[in-house]
Amino acid sequence: SYELTQPPSVSVSPGQTARITCSGDALPKKYVYWYQQKSGQAPVLVIYEDSKRPSGIPERFSGSSSGTMATLTISGAQVEDEADYYCYSIDSSGNHRVFGGGTKLTVL
Amino acid sequence: QVQLQESGPGLVKPSQTLSLTCAVSGGSISSGNYFWSWVRQPAGKGLEWIGRTHTSGTTNYNPSLKSRVTISIDTSQNQFSLKLSSVTAADTAVYYCAREAGYCSGGSCYSEGLDYWGQGTLVTVSS
């Protein structure tokens, strides 16, 4: 089955740039989506179609994708950005969705 | 503002069928190009996509769960449902319903991601 691979954890100081990666064989042909999940809450979509930001998501969140790797970048990370982040994409059949294992972002 | 709300038993016995419903408010489940999805998350673990359905009748399931999962839609009640059969303790999780937005262009269809989520409901499998 198709898999997306993320680092288990990333740590930055407030104001620094945080980068979270996601790798998958189908990423050259399929979009990546990113979700933020704070403790005890439902996930929130922060990036869709590799680099688009839904309304209400701060501009410090950006996304990019090249080859088999996608990156979520948080420029000037803030303490409130501390959360689990999941990438999500579609397998080569186009019918099945899959989440990455998640990355715990610590900002302190 | 679209809202989704899961409901169903919080405790299910092993080997039985887990049944959940997601009520959609603030919009018609039949309007727009949306897939209605289920996602689950065991305690302390990551998100797992279960499957999705569309009012056209199209359904897609996670291959690892396909033999046990049924997702259906009831447009008259503006809700959709999840059934997971032959459950074990490994199916204990918070279950979320979510809306997947999409659009079609140039003969291809694209997803805009899971843009609205329910708050989640904990289902425990135990005797």
Short mmCIF file of C-alpha atoms in Angstrom, two decimals:
data_model
loop_
_atom_site.label_atom_id
_atom_site.label_comp_id
_atom_site.label_asym_id
_atom_site.label_seq_id
_atom_site.Cartn_x
_atom_site.Cartn_y
_atom_site.Cartn_z
CA SER A 1 0.00 0.00 0.00
CA TYR A 2 1.03 3.59 -0.63
CA GLU A 3 2.93 5.38 2.14
CA LEU A 4 3.92 8.94 2.96
CA THR A 5 6.96 9.42 5.21
CA GLN A 6 7.41 12.30 7.66
CA PRO A 7 10.01 12.94 10.38
CA PRO A 8 8.55 12.16 13.83
CA SER A 9 9.54 15.50 15.30
CA VAL A 10 10.84 18.97 14.48
CA SER A 11 11.87 21.58 17.03
CA VAL A 12 12.49 25.30 16.56
CA SER A 13 12.72 28.43 18.68
CA PRO A 14 10.02 31.10 18.38
CA GLY A 15 10.62 33.29 15.33
CA GLN A 16 12.65 30.67 13.50
CA THR A 17 11.58 28.89 10.33
CA ALA A 18 10.21 25.39 10.72
CA ARG A 19 10.30 22.97 7.81
CA ILE A 20 8.43 19.67 7.80
CA THR A 21 8.98 17.23 4.97
CA CYS A 22 6.83 14.52 3.44
CA SER A 23 8.05 11.99 0.92
CA GLY A 24 6.08 9.67 -1.32
CA ASP A 25 6.57 7.95 -4.66
CA ALA A 26 3.44 9.43 -6.24
CA LEU A 27 4.10 13.02 -5.22
CA PRO A 28 5.53 14.03 -8.63
CA LYS A 29 2.02 13.50 -10.03
CA LYS A 30 -0.24 14.02 -7.02
CA TYR A 31 -0.92 17.05 -4.86
CA VAL A 32 -0.04 17.21 -1.17
CA TYR A 33 -2.25 18.62 1.56
CA TRP A 34 -1.20 19.57 5.10
CA TYR A 35 -3.24 19.42 8.29
CA GLN A 36 -2.51 20.94 11.69
CA GLN A 37 -3.84 19.12 14.74
CA LYS A 38 -3.56 20.67 18.16
CA SER A 39 -3.96 18.52 21.25
CA GLY A 40 -7.52 17.30 21.72
CA GLN A 41 -8.82 19.01 18.59
CA ALA A 42 -9.89 17.99 15.11
CA PRO A 43 -7.38 18.55 12.31
CA VAL A 44 -7.41 21.80 10.34
CA LEU A 45 -6.42 22.12 6.68
CA VAL A 46 -3.54 24.59 6.38
CA ILE A 47 -2.28 23.91 2.83
CA TYR A 48 -3.99 22.30 -0.17
CA GLU A 49 -2.81 21.46 -3.69
CA ASP A 50 0.84 21.69 -2.62
CA SER A 51 0.97 25.41 -1.94
CA LYS A 52 -2.49 27.01 -1.63
CA ARG A 53 -3.58 28.46 1.67
CA PRO A 54 -7.24 28.29 2.77
CA SER A 55 -8.81 31.51 3.91
CA GLY A 56 -8.02 32.30 7.52
CA ILE A 57 -4.66 30.49 7.54
CA PRO A 58 -1.80 32.88 8.41
CA GLU A 59 0.63 33.81 5.64
CA ARG A 60 3.53 32.33 7.59
CA PHE A 61 2.30 28.90 6.47
CA SER A 62 3.49 27.92 3.00
CA GLY A 63 3.94 24.73 1.04
CA SER A 64 6.03 23.46 -1.82
CA SER A 65 6.62 20.21 -3.63
CA SER A 66 9.43 18.97 -5.85
CA GLY A 67 9.87 15.44 -7.09
CA THR A 68 9.01 12.92 -4.42
CA MET A 69 9.22 15.39 -1.54
CA ALA A 70 6.87 18.08 -0.26
CA THR A 71 7.65 20.64 2.41
CA LEU A 72 5.50 22.61 4.81
CA THR A 73 7.27 25.80 5.88
CA ILE A 74 6.27 27.93 8.84
CA SER A 75 8.16 31.21 8.62
CA GLY A 76 8.59 32.86 11.98
CA ALA A 77 7.03 30.02 13.93
CA GLN A 78 5.01 31.02 16.97
CA VAL A 79 4.30 29.18 20.18
CA GLU A 80 0.69 28.68 19.07
CA ASP A 81 1.94 26.75 16.01
CA GLU A 82 3.03 23.91 18.28
CA ALA A 83 0.99 20.94 17.05
CA ASP A 84 1.07 17.70 15.11
CA TYR A 85 1.24 18.17 11.35
CA TYR A 86 0.11 15.56 8.84
CA CYS A 87 0.67 15.43 5.13
CA TYR A 88 -2.01 13.79 3.00
CA SER A 89 -2.11 12.78 -0.59
CA ILE A 90 -3.65 10.47 -3.15
CA ASP A 91 -2.34 7.19 -4.46
CA SER A 92 -1.56 6.55 -8.10
CA SER A 93 -5.04 5.11 -8.74
CA GLY A 94 -6.59 8.44 -7.74
CA ASN A 95 -9.14 6.68 -5.56
CA HIS A 96 -7.44 6.30 -2.20
CA ARG A 97 -6.19 8.89 0.21
CA VAL A 98 -3.35 8.40 2.68
CA PHE A 99 -1.93 10.33 5.62
CA GLY A 100 1.68 10.57 6.57
CA GLY A 101 2.65 9.39 10.03
CA GLY A 102 2.64 12.92 11.44
CA THR A 103 5.31 15.29 12.73
CA LYS A 104 5.24 16.82 16.18
CA LEU A 105 6.36 20.45 15.96
CA THR A 106 7.76 21.91 19.16
CA VAL A 107 8.24 25.68 19.38
CA LEU A 108 10.16 26.71 22.46
CA GLN B 1 -20.96 27.75 7.77
CA VAL B 2 -20.98 24.01 7.28
CA GLN B 3 -20.93 21.92 10.44
CA LEU B 4 -20.50 18.18 10.85
CA GLN B 5 -21.47 16.19 13.94
CA GLU B 6 -20.72 12.53 14.59
CA SER B 7 -23.03 10.36 16.67
CA GLY B 8 -23.25 6.72 17.67
CA PRO B 9 -22.43 4.24 20.42
CA GLY B 10 -19.25 4.93 22.36
CA LEU B 11 -18.78 1.27 23.25
CA VAL B 12 -18.93 -1.69 20.88
CA LYS B 13 -18.29 -5.35 21.71
CA PRO B 14 -15.62 -7.32 19.84
CA SER B 15 -16.86 -9.03 16.66
CA GLN B 16 -19.84 -6.68 16.42
CA THR B 17 -20.45 -3.86 13.95
CA LEU B 18 -19.50 -0.27 14.69
CA SER B 19 -22.08 2.19 13.35
CA LEU B 20 -21.67 5.96 13.24
CA THR B 21 -23.62 8.77 11.63
CA CYS B 22 -22.44 12.23 10.59
CA ALA B 23 -25.10 14.93 10.43
CA VAL B 24 -24.36 17.81 8.08
CA SER B 25 -25.80 21.26 8.79
CA GLY B 26 -25.37 24.66 7.17
CA GLY B 27 -25.59 23.23 3.67
CA SER B 28 -27.06 20.44 1.59
CA ILE B 29 -25.13 17.21 1.39
CA SER B 30 -26.25 17.01 -2.24
CA SER B 31 -24.98 20.37 -3.43
CA GLY B 32 -21.55 21.06 -4.81
CA ASN B 33 -18.81 18.64 -5.72
CA TYR B 34 -18.11 17.08 -2.34
CA PHE B 35 -17.04 13.71 -1.07
CA TRP B 36 -18.08 12.83 2.47
CA SER B 37 -15.31 11.08 4.36
CA TRP B 38 -14.37 9.19 7.51
CA VAL B 39 -11.00 9.35 9.27
CA ARG B 40 -9.95 7.71 12.53
CA GLN B 41 -7.19 8.17 15.07
CA PRO B 42 -6.22 5.67 17.79
CA ALA B 43 -5.13 7.28 21.03
CA GLY B 44 -1.63 8.71 20.73
CA LYS B 45 -1.32 7.68 17.09
CA GLY B 46 -1.71 9.20 13.64
CA LEU B 47 -4.65 9.77 11.34
CA GLU B 48 -5.96 6.97 9.15
CA TRP B 49 -8.22 7.58 6.13
CA ILE B 50 -11.12 5.12 6.17
CA GLY B 51 -13.02 6.05 3.03
CA ARG B 52 -15.42 8.42 1.30
CA THR B 53 -18.70 8.58 -0.53
CA HIS B 54 -20.41 10.88 -3.03
CA THR B 55 -24.08 11.42 -3.80
CA SER B 56 -23.38 9.97 -7.26
CA GLY B 57 -22.91 6.58 -5.58
CA THR B 58 -19.14 6.55 -5.89
CA THR B 59 -17.40 5.16 -2.83
CA ASN B 60 -13.71 4.57 -2.13
CA TYR B 61 -12.30 2.65 0.81
CA ASN B 62 -8.91 2.20 2.42
CA PRO B 63 -7.68 -1.11 0.96
CA SER B 64 -6.69 -2.31 4.42
CA LEU B 65 -10.27 -1.92 5.68
CA LYS B 66 -12.24 -2.50 2.50
CA SER B 67 -13.56 -5.94 3.43
CA ARG B 68 -15.16 -4.58 6.63
CA VAL B 69 -16.26 -1.04 5.74
CA THR B 70 -19.44 0.41 4.29
CA ILE B 71 -20.01 4.15 3.90
CA SER B 72 -23.43 5.30 2.79
CA ILE B 73 -25.25 8.57 2.30
CA ASP B 74 -28.83 9.60 3.14
CA THR B 75 -29.71 12.77 1.29
CA SER B 76 -33.18 12.94 2.83
CA GLN B 77 -31.65 13.22 6.30
CA ASN B 78 -28.61 15.24 5.13
CA GLN B 79 -26.27 12.74 6.74
CA PHE B 80 -23.85 9.96 5.94
CA SER B 81 -22.86 6.84 7.84
CA LEU B 82 -20.03 4.47 8.59
CA LYS B 83 -20.33 0.78 9.33
CA LEU B 84 -17.28 -1.26 10.32
CA SER B 85 -17.86 -4.95 10.89
CA SER B 86 -16.06 -7.59 12.94
CA VAL B 87 -14.39 -5.01 15.15
CA THR B 88 -11.49 -5.74 17.47
CA ALA B 89 -9.63 -3.70 20.08
CA ALA B 90 -7.46 -2.37 17.24
CA ASP B 91 -10.51 -0.45 15.98
CA THR B 92 -10.68 1.61 19.17
CA ALA B 93 -10.17 5.20 18.07
CA VAL B 94 -11.58 8.68 17.72
CA TYR B 95 -13.62 8.68 14.54
CA TYR B 96 -13.96 11.89 12.53
CA CYS B 97 -16.27 12.71 9.67
CA ALA B 98 -15.10 15.31 7.17
CA ARG B 99 -15.99 16.98 3.88
CA GLU B 100 -13.63 16.73 0.92
CA ALA B 101 -14.08 19.59 -1.51
CA GLY B 102 -13.19 19.19 -5.15
CA TYR B 103 -13.60 20.44 -8.67
CA CYS B 104 -13.31 19.13 -12.20
CA SER B 105 -11.45 20.86 -15.02
CA GLY B 106 -10.27 19.79 -18.42
CA GLY B 107 -11.58 16.29 -18.00
CA SER B 108 -9.82 15.67 -14.70
CA CYS B 109 -11.05 16.09 -11.15
CA TYR B 110 -9.03 17.50 -8.28
CA SER B 111 -9.34 17.53 -4.52
CA GLU B 112 -9.15 20.66 -2.42
CA GLY B 113 -8.65 18.63 0.73
CA LEU B 114 -10.72 17.88 3.81
CA ASP B 115 -11.96 21.37 4.57
CA TYR B 116 -14.58 20.76 7.25
CA TRP B 117 -14.36 18.25 10.09
CA GLY B 118 -16.56 17.05 12.89
CA GLN B 119 -15.29 17.23 16.45
CA GLY B 120 -14.71 13.49 16.56
CA THR B 121 -16.26 10.73 18.63
CA LEU B 122 -14.44 8.10 20.68
CA VAL B 123 -15.42 4.52 20.01
CA THR B 124 -14.06 1.87 22.34
CA VAL B 125 -14.16 -1.81 21.42
CA SER B 126 -14.36 -3.86 24.58
CA SER B 127 -16.45 -6.63 26.11
#
